[in-house]
Amino acid sequence: MKKTIKISLFVLLAGMFGACNKYLDIIPDNIATIDYAFRLRSTAERFLFTCYSYVPDLGTFASNPALSAGDELWLPPTSSTQAWQIARGNQRVVNPYMNYWQGSSGANDIYEGIRQCNIFLENIALVPDMDDYEKKRWIAEVKFLKAYYHFWLLRSYGPIVLIKENLPVSAGPDEVKIPRSPVDSCFDYVVQLLDEAASDLPDKIDNEASELGRVTKAIDLSFKAYVLVTAASPLFNGNQDYKGFANRDGTPLFNTTVDPAKWEKAAAACKTAVEFCQSLGYKLYYYNPQLLQYDLSDTTMIQMNIRNAICERWNSEIIWGNTNSPATSIQASATPRGLDPAKSSNSGTSGSLAPPLKIAEMFYSNHGVPITEDKTWDYAGRFRLRTADSTDKYTLKEGYITAQLNFDREPRYYADLGFDGGIWYGQGHYDDKGSDLLYVSSKKGQPAAPINLAAYSTTGYTAKKLVNFNNVIGDGNTYTVQYYPWPMIRLADLYLLYAEAQNEVSGPGAEVYKYIDSVRARAGLPSVAESWSNYSRNPNKYTTKEGMRDIIHQERLIEMAFEGQRYWDLRRWKEATTELNKPITGWDLDQSEPAGYYRQRLIFNQTFTTRDYLWPLNENTILANSKLVQNPGW
């Protein structure tokens, strides 16, 4: 498949050394590898890029467990994606899927990444042709990466083995058998590394091609906020499910008493990160192109606010964009086959990333409240048929018959989702008042319908949010893709984390409403108070801590949809045993008429038990290290 991708020098370097530690390949056989790697600044820089290379490739669907191991996107049954086996309930203790502890079954070895970071930290002082400022900066970058890798393991497995420094080669058998550290100690160590790194990092990187994607103080502070919110969340804060979970010597691995101070620390860290990022000019993205050929409707402009907050490279709210993780193939997988009827034979797109119906129902009504709560919205009649008219022309194909579910929804519904009868702005068609705008038609016999066992949406929905509107479907199998670095942290994410933490500390208040309402305003929605007061069957919900908690959770699930957050959020909130036990459903794809197509069809009965909150350690790891204990339930 032909793709048009612009990649910075840093991307090329990082990618070159990221595949398999290529810095080792340039070392003559008769020279000690470590000595050579730190002989010059140039070789040390290559080692630095190697330390970066272990960050999981989250812009690739198969490498992002939050997208592929949860319930947000479903695949055709022929898929062999390993993380998807976790979503299907097939995780195992013998050769576990996405084994980051050792590096197998779809995952890279995160502990190897930590070891490389330790080697760098132990040897960077040896480099002669560098000034102290640059050495301090590189040390800070690697400390951040070391923190990130420990956190990745911690979030996946719970208590982990902390590798604060590498063991010497002479270490005996007992020295290499290290037990897991208690969860609180693990979080403390991650935060310690982030604190040590912050002061020696540049505040922000502005448009220096060789530098974009490298760690900054803004990234460090924002990531620290996320770490502390995770530590304060119910999975890790007073979780009674892990009472009695201890090392072999009896050391408890979880504190099962809730500690409110954790939320206070999290809120303080969020506030610091928000204010620092704002001081540097980060702001929520609004679509404002330098040259706008067409006078676009407000409806389309709001959708561009939402879509381009993800897909426009280095826009105003991207705090951390991962240049080692470009979103390329994921865009082809999110674009329906046959989207452009004139190019219906094009095989460059598959539309195989399919949000289930429950994800479509998650988005608000056009009044900014859940469709189950909106007293003006007919939830019971959501599957009834309705014909789009001229008032719907910017979101639905005029004259098209589709389900009531697709009408009168919030702007993020239309920006994030592709669906039968839905307008798909862009892809070479930019006049939203013209008659040639693309739209999805996916009933049997239509262009986006299944024509083989792999290139189709199993539910009838696709993740439009991930697709750059400037991509162009060409002839044959060509799909010209405008790549973007995967957004690891953006400002809207940070705003919602702050609102969540502050609500847990003191309940609803001006500061909580301010940040959630900012995100809603960019998405074209009224304030929480206005929406709930006027349209919800529970008009006072937003005035209590518990009610506001539910609102913030749903707001976050909507705003961060398809960005690799839902799976981790459901886990840390301990809501996965509810959400990931709901059936995966979609439309009846075998039907050619609307009355048959718009019937809810069961695709898969997903299951998630308490043991699934923490992934298992490989059985052979437990056998090799007598001080390790397995996670509960495995």
Tab-separated table of N, CA and C in Angstrom, residues 179-293:
chain	number	residue	atom	x	y	z
A	179	PRO	N	12.334	-10.308	44.905
A	179	PRO	CA	10.872	-10.355	45.063
A	179	PRO	C	10.201	-9.114	44.487
A	180	ARG	N	8.903	-9.170	44.378
A	180	ARG	CA	8.116	-8.023	43.958
A	180	ARG	C	8.039	-7.010	45.105
A	181	SER	N	8.017	-5.744	44.761
A	181	SER	CA	7.880	-4.688	45.771
A	181	SER	C	6.420	-4.324	45.948
A	182	PRO	N	6.016	-3.908	47.147
A	182	PRO	CA	4.619	-3.482	47.361
A	182	PRO	C	4.220	-2.384	46.384
A	183	VAL	N	2.960	-2.363	46.027
A	183	VAL	CA	2.461	-1.418	45.027
A	183	VAL	C	2.801	0.025	45.385
A	184	ASP	N	2.605	0.417	46.628
A	184	ASP	CA	2.885	1.799	47.021
A	184	ASP	C	4.360	2.145	46.832
A	185	SER	N	5.249	1.188	47.109
A	185	SER	CA	6.679	1.416	46.898
A	185	SER	C	6.991	1.582	45.418
A	186	CYS	N	6.279	0.839	44.591
A	186	CYS	CA	6.484	0.943	43.143
A	186	CYS	C	6.082	2.325	42.645
A	187	PHE	N	4.914	2.806	43.077
A	187	PHE	CA	4.488	4.141	42.673
A	187	PHE	C	5.446	5.205	43.204
A	188	ASP	N	5.907	5.038	44.439
A	188	ASP	CA	6.838	6.013	45.017
A	188	ASP	C	8.123	6.093	44.198
A	189	TYR	N	8.594	4.958	43.734
A	189	TYR	CA	9.849	4.959	42.966
A	189	TYR	C	9.658	5.630	41.604
A	190	VAL	N	8.530	5.364	40.951
A	190	VAL	CA	8.250	6.011	39.674
A	190	VAL	C	8.210	7.525	39.849
A	191	VAL	N	7.524	7.997	40.882
A	191	VAL	CA	7.421	9.439	41.129
A	191	VAL	C	8.785	10.024	41.477
A	192	GLN	N	9.584	9.286	42.236
A	192	GLN	CA	10.933	9.744	42.572
A	192	GLN	C	11.757	10.001	41.321
A	193	LEU	N	11.711	9.069	40.373
A	193	LEU	CA	12.464	9.231	39.126
A	193	LEU	C	11.967	10.446	38.343
A	194	LEU	N	10.653	10.624	38.304
A	194	LEU	CA	10.098	11.765	37.577
A	194	LEU	C	10.504	13.084	38.233
A	195	ASP	N	10.511	13.124	39.548
A	195	ASP	CA	10.938	14.335	40.262
A	195	ASP	C	12.410	14.633	40.000
A	196	GLU	N	13.234	13.587	39.986
A	196	GLU	CA	14.663	13.781	39.726
A	196	GLU	C	14.897	14.300	38.311
A	197	ALA	N	14.055	13.891	37.378
A	197	ALA	CA	14.269	14.258	35.975
A	197	ALA	C	13.796	15.676	35.661
A	198	ALA	N	12.758	16.139	36.331
A	198	ALA	CA	12.038	17.345	35.904
A	198	ALA	C	12.925	18.568	35.720
A	199	SER	N	13.797	18.834	36.669
A	199	SER	CA	14.539	20.102	36.657
A	199	SER	C	15.564	20.202	35.539
A	200	ASP	N	15.995	19.084	34.982
A	200	ASP	CA	17.026	19.114	33.947
A	200	ASP	C	16.468	18.896	32.544
A	201	LEU	N	15.163	18.897	32.413
A	201	LEU	CA	14.545	18.751	31.105
A	201	LEU	C	14.188	20.114	30.535
A	202	PRO	N	14.231	20.289	29.205
A	202	PRO	CA	13.748	21.544	28.620
A	202	PRO	C	12.244	21.675	28.850
A	203	ASP	N	11.767	22.882	29.049
A	203	ASP	CA	10.335	23.070	29.322
A	203	ASP	C	9.478	22.517	28.192
A	204	LYS	N	9.859	22.838	26.961
A	204	LYS	CA	9.059	22.503	25.795
A	204	LYS	C	9.968	22.517	24.571
A	205	ILE	N	9.621	21.773	23.556
A	205	ILE	CA	10.353	21.781	22.295
A	205	ILE	C	9.457	22.374	21.235
A	206	ASP	N	9.940	23.415	20.564
A	206	ASP	CA	9.127	24.096	19.559
A	206	ASP	C	9.716	23.897	18.163
A	207	ASN	N	9.103	22.996	17.426
A	207	ASN	CA	9.343	22.869	15.985
A	207	ASN	C	10.792	22.651	15.591
A	208	GLU	N	11.553	21.993	16.423
A	208	GLU	CA	12.894	21.562	16.029
A	208	GLU	C	12.775	20.112	15.587
A	209	ALA	N	12.872	19.876	14.282
A	209	ALA	CA	12.541	18.564	13.719
A	209	ALA	C	13.301	17.427	14.376
A	210	SER	N	14.558	17.656	14.700
A	210	SER	CA	15.365	16.580	15.278
A	210	SER	C	15.082	16.355	16.755
A	211	GLU	N	14.280	17.229	17.365
A	211	GLU	CA	14.023	17.150	18.800
A	211	GLU	C	12.598	16.720	19.141
A	212	LEU	N	11.662	16.952	18.240
A	212	LEU	CA	10.258	16.661	18.532
A	212	LEU	C	10.082	15.210	18.939
A	213	GLY	N	9.312	15.004	19.985
A	213	GLY	CA	9.088	13.661	20.501
A	213	GLY	C	9.953	13.319	21.694
A	214	ARG	N	10.998	14.109	21.924
A	214	ARG	CA	11.841	13.842	23.084
A	214	ARG	C	11.192	14.408	24.350
A	215	VAL	N	11.609	13.889	25.476
A	215	VAL	CA	10.948	14.200	26.743
A	215	VAL	C	11.238	15.635	27.172
A	216	THR	N	10.211	16.297	27.679
A	216	THR	CA	10.314	17.659	28.182
A	216	THR	C	9.787	17.712	29.620
A	217	LYS	N	9.960	18.843	30.244
A	217	LYS	CA	9.420	19.016	31.594
A	217	LYS	C	7.899	18.968	31.563
A	218	ALA	N	7.278	19.514	30.511
A	218	ALA	CA	5.822	19.466	30.393
A	218	ALA	C	5.335	18.021	30.346
A	219	ILE	N	6.030	17.179	29.604
A	219	ILE	CA	5.686	15.761	29.546
A	219	ILE	C	5.862	15.113	30.907
A	220	ASP	N	6.983	15.405	31.540
A	220	ASP	CA	7.298	14.813	32.840
A	220	ASP	C	6.227	15.142	33.874
A	221	LEU	N	5.863	16.419	33.982
A	221	LEU	CA	4.874	16.822	34.979
A	221	LEU	C	3.492	16.255	34.666
A	222	SER	N	3.151	16.196	33.386
A	222	SER	CA	1.847	15.662	32.989
A	222	SER	C	1.766	14.164	33.247
A	223	PHE	N	2.844	13.472	32.950
A	223	PHE	CA	2.858	12.033	33.193
A	223	PHE	C	2.827	11.738	34.694
A	224	LYS	N	3.524	12.550	35.472
A	224	LYS	CA	3.476	12.387	36.928
A	224	LYS	C	2.039	12.528	37.426
A	225	ALA	N	1.301	13.480	36.872
A	225	ALA	CA	-0.099	13.659	37.263
A	225	ALA	C	-0.896	12.392	36.979
A	226	TYR	N	-0.671	11.798	35.820
A	226	TYR	CA	-1.395	10.579	35.466
A	226	TYR	C	-1.000	9.420	36.382
A	227	VAL	N	0.278	9.316	36.696
A	227	VAL	CA	0.749	8.257	37.595
A	227	VAL	C	0.071	8.375	38.956
A	228	LEU	N	0.011	9.592	39.500
A	228	LEU	CA	-0.567	9.770	40.829
A	228	LEU	C	-2.087	9.597	40.826
A	229	VAL	N	-2.756	9.965	39.737
A	229	VAL	CA	-4.187	9.679	39.633
A	229	VAL	C	-4.421	8.174	39.615
A	230	THR	N	-3.579	7.454	38.897
A	230	THR	CA	-3.683	5.993	38.864
A	230	THR	C	-3.464	5.407	40.259
A	231	ALA	N	-2.452	5.904	40.962
A	231	ALA	CA	-2.157	5.408	42.310
A	231	ALA	C	-3.308	5.669	43.276
A	232	ALA	N	-4.046	6.748	43.059
A	232	ALA	CA	-5.151	7.106	43.950
A	232	ALA	C	-6.445	6.376	43.608
A	233	SER	N	-6.509	5.772	42.434
A	233	SER	CA	-7.740	5.152	41.949
A	233	SER	C	-8.016	3.825	42.658
A	234	PRO	N	-9.274	3.372	42.640
A	234	PRO	CA	-9.683	2.213	43.454
A	234	PRO	C	-8.901	0.924	43.213
A	235	LEU	N	-8.390	0.702	42.010
A	235	LEU	CA	-7.642	-0.530	41.777
A	235	LEU	C	-6.416	-0.610	42.674
A	236	PHE	N	-5.772	0.529	42.918
A	236	PHE	CA	-4.520	0.547	43.667
A	236	PHE	C	-4.629	1.209	45.034
A	237	ASN	N	-5.769	1.749	45.364
A	237	ASN	CA	-5.921	2.509	46.610
A	237	ASN	C	-6.967	1.840	47.495
A	238	GLY	N	-6.502	1.000	48.417
A	238	GLY	CA	-7.403	0.347	49.353
A	238	GLY	C	-8.239	-0.756	48.741
A	239	ASN	N	-7.663	-1.509	47.825
A	239	ASN	CA	-8.407	-2.572	47.127
A	239	ASN	C	-8.503	-3.827	48.000
A	240	GLN	N	-9.682	-4.088	48.505
A	240	GLN	CA	-9.889	-5.233	49.386
A	240	GLN	C	-9.764	-6.574	48.655
A	241	ASP	N	-9.860	-6.557	47.334
A	241	ASP	CA	-9.723	-7.803	46.575
A	241	ASP	C	-8.343	-8.430	46.769
A	242	TYR	N	-7.352	-7.621	47.152
A	242	TYR	CA	-5.988	-8.121	47.281
A	242	TYR	C	-5.554	-8.283	48.735
A	243	LYS	N	-6.520	-8.373	49.611
A	243	LYS	CA	-6.204	-8.665	51.004
A	243	LYS	C	-5.565	-10.056	51.084
A	244	GLY	N	-4.403	-10.148	51.690
A	244	GLY	CA	-3.682	-11.413	51.791
A	244	GLY	C	-2.713	-11.668	50.653
A	245	PHE	N	-2.701	-10.792	49.631
A	245	PHE	CA	-1.745	-10.926	48.536
A	245	PHE	C	-0.385	-10.448	49.041
A	246	ALA	N	0.552	-11.374	49.176
A	246	ALA	CA	1.833	-11.059	49.822
A	246	ALA	C	2.964	-11.864	49.191
A	247	ASN	N	4.175	-11.380	49.411
A	247	ASN	CA	5.360	-12.141	49.011
A	247	ASN	C	5.490	-13.389	49.880
A	248	ARG	N	6.410	-14.255	49.508
A	248	ARG	CA	6.579	-15.518	50.233
A	248	ARG	C	7.056	-15.291	51.660
A	249	ASP	N	7.673	-14.124	51.913
A	249	ASP	CA	8.124	-13.833	53.276
A	249	ASP	C	7.039	-13.142	54.097
A	250	GLY	N	5.851	-13.003	53.520
A	250	GLY	CA	4.732	-12.403	54.238
A	250	GLY	C	4.554	-10.914	54.018
A	251	THR	N	5.435	-10.279	53.260
A	251	THR	CA	5.308	-8.839	53.009
A	251	THR	C	4.065	-8.553	52.178
A	252	PRO	N	3.116	-7.769	52.699
A	252	PRO	CA	1.896	-7.449	51.935
A	252	PRO	C	2.250	-6.635	50.684
A	253	LEU	N	1.612	-6.955	49.566
A	253	LEU	CA	1.893	-6.261	48.321
A	253	LEU	C	0.877	-5.174	48.015
A	254	PHE	N	-0.237	-5.146	48.736
A	254	PHE	CA	-1.252	-4.096	48.591
A	254	PHE	C	-1.648	-3.592	49.971
A	255	ASN	N	-1.772	-2.256	50.094
A	255	ASN	CA	-2.382	-1.668	51.277
A	255	ASN	C	-3.886	-1.632	51.018
A	256	THR	N	-4.647	-2.359	51.778
A	256	THR	CA	-6.079	-2.490	51.510
A	256	THR	C	-6.930	-1.449	52.235
A	257	THR	N	-6.280	-0.433	52.803
A	257	THR	CA	-7.002	0.679	53.442
A	257	THR	C	-6.957	1.895	52.529
A	258	VAL	N	-8.109	2.447	52.184
A	258	VAL	CA	-8.172	3.616	51.304
A	258	VAL	C	-7.453	4.802	51.945
A	259	ASP	N	-6.614	5.479	51.168
A	259	ASP	CA	-5.861	6.632	51.655
A	259	ASP	C	-6.292	7.875	50.871
A	260	PRO	N	-7.144	8.739	51.465
A	260	PRO	CA	-7.602	9.949	50.752
A	260	PRO	C	-6.464	10.886	50.367
A	261	ALA	N	-5.339	10.799	51.087
A	261	ALA	CA	-4.208	11.686	50.783
A	261	ALA	C	-3.656	11.439	49.383
A	262	LYS	N	-3.882	10.244	48.868
A	262	LYS	CA	-3.403	9.965	47.506
A	262	LYS	C	-4.117	10.831	46.478
A	263	TRP	N	-5.405	11.074	46.694
A	263	TRP	CA	-6.126	11.958	45.781
A	263	TRP	C	-5.655	13.403	45.940
A	264	GLU	N	-5.299	13.794	47.155
A	264	GLU	CA	-4.796	15.149	47.350
A	264	GLU	C	-3.479	15.350	46.605
A	265	LYS	N	-2.592	14.345	46.674
A	265	LYS	CA	-1.328	14.427	45.931
A	265	LYS	C	-1.581	14.460	44.427
A	266	ALA	N	-2.536	13.659	43.991
A	266	ALA	CA	-2.854	13.610	42.566
A	266	ALA	C	-3.410	14.945	42.083
A	267	ALA	N	-4.320	15.534	42.847
A	267	ALA	CA	-4.900	16.818	42.457
A	267	ALA	C	-3.835	17.907	42.402
A	268	ALA	N	-2.936	17.906	43.383
A	268	ALA	CA	-1.861	18.905	43.396
A	268	ALA	C	-0.951	18.741	42.185
A	269	ALA	N	-0.625	17.492	41.833
A	269	ALA	CA	0.229	17.235	40.669
A	269	ALA	C	-0.466	17.646	39.382
A	270	CYS	N	-1.776	17.380	39.289
A	270	CYS	CA	-2.539	17.786	38.108
A	270	CYS	C	-2.555	19.307	37.968
A	271	LYS	N	-2.791	19.987	39.067
A	271	LYS	CA	-2.834	21.456	39.039
A	271	LYS	C	-1.491	22.026	38.591
A	272	THR	N	-0.402	21.466	39.130
A	272	THR	CA	0.938	21.920	38.736
A	272	THR	C	1.162	21.708	37.249
A	273	ALA	N	0.792	20.538	36.758
A	273	ALA	CA	1.000	20.217	35.345
A	273	ALA	C	0.146	21.107	34.449
A	274	VAL	N	-1.119	21.303	34.812
A	274	VAL	CA	-2.010	22.139	34.006
A	274	VAL	C	-1.469	23.565	33.923
A	275	GLU	N	-1.126	24.127	35.068
A	275	GLU	CA	-0.653	25.523	35.081
A	275	GLU	C	0.667	25.668	34.344
A	276	PHE	N	1.554	24.678	34.459
A	276	PHE	CA	2.831	24.751	33.757
A	276	PHE	C	2.611	24.676	32.253
A	277	CYS	N	1.779	23.753	31.816
A	277	CYS	CA	1.527	23.615	30.377
A	277	CYS	C	0.848	24.856	29.818
A	278	GLN	N	-0.084	25.415	30.561
A	278	GLN	CA	-0.737	26.638	30.102
A	278	GLN	C	0.264	27.787	30.001
A	279	SER	N	1.198	27.848	30.925
A	279	SER	CA	2.207	28.920	30.891
A	279	SER	C	3.101	28.829	29.664
A	280	LEU	N	3.195	27.635	29.096
A	280	LEU	CA	4.021	27.425	27.903
A	280	LEU	C	3.239	27.610	26.604
A	281	GLY	N	1.948	27.896	26.725
A	281	GLY	CA	1.149	28.144	25.536
A	281	GLY	C	0.329	26.965	25.049
A	282	TYR	N	0.356	25.855	25.763
A	282	TYR	CA	-0.524	24.749	25.378
A	282	TYR	C	-1.968	25.177	25.589
A	283	LYS	N	-2.822	24.823	24.649
A	283	LYS	CA	-4.244	25.160	24.753
A	283	LYS	C	-5.053	24.147	23.951
A	284	LEU	N	-6.338	24.040	24.284
A	284	LEU	CA	-7.197	23.132	23.548
A	284	LEU	C	-7.224	23.545	22.081
A	285	TYR	N	-7.162	22.563	21.208
A	285	TYR	CA	-7.081	22.821	19.777
A	285	TYR	C	-8.435	23.241	19.212
A	286	TYR	N	-8.406	24.292	18.386
A	286	TYR	CA	-9.566	24.685	17.590
A	286	TYR	C	-9.121	24.796	16.132
A	287	TYR	N	-9.899	24.233	15.251
A	287	TYR	CA	-9.546	24.209	13.827
A	287	TYR	C	-9.572	25.619	13.264
A	288	ASN	N	-8.432	26.076	12.779
A	288	ASN	CA	-8.309	27.425	12.225
A	288	ASN	C	-7.215	27.414	11.167
A	289	PRO	N	-7.503	26.817	10.020
A	289	PRO	CA	-6.464	26.692	8.980
A	289	PRO	C	-6.067	28.053	8.428
A	290	GLN	N	-4.822	28.157	7.976
A	290	GLN	CA	-4.347	29.417	7.405
A	290	GLN	C	-5.106	29.767	6.128
A	291	LEU	N	-5.436	28.747	5.372
A	291	LEU	CA	-6.168	28.968	4.136
A	291	LEU	C	-7.371	28.040	4.135
A	292	LEU	N	-8.564	28.613	4.143
A	292	LEU	CA	-9.789	27.826	4.128
A	292	LEU	C	-10.501	28.099	2.807
A	293	GLN	N	-10.439	27.112	1.918
A	293	GLN	CA	-10.982	27.302	0.576
A	293	GLN	C	-12.494	27.451	0.584
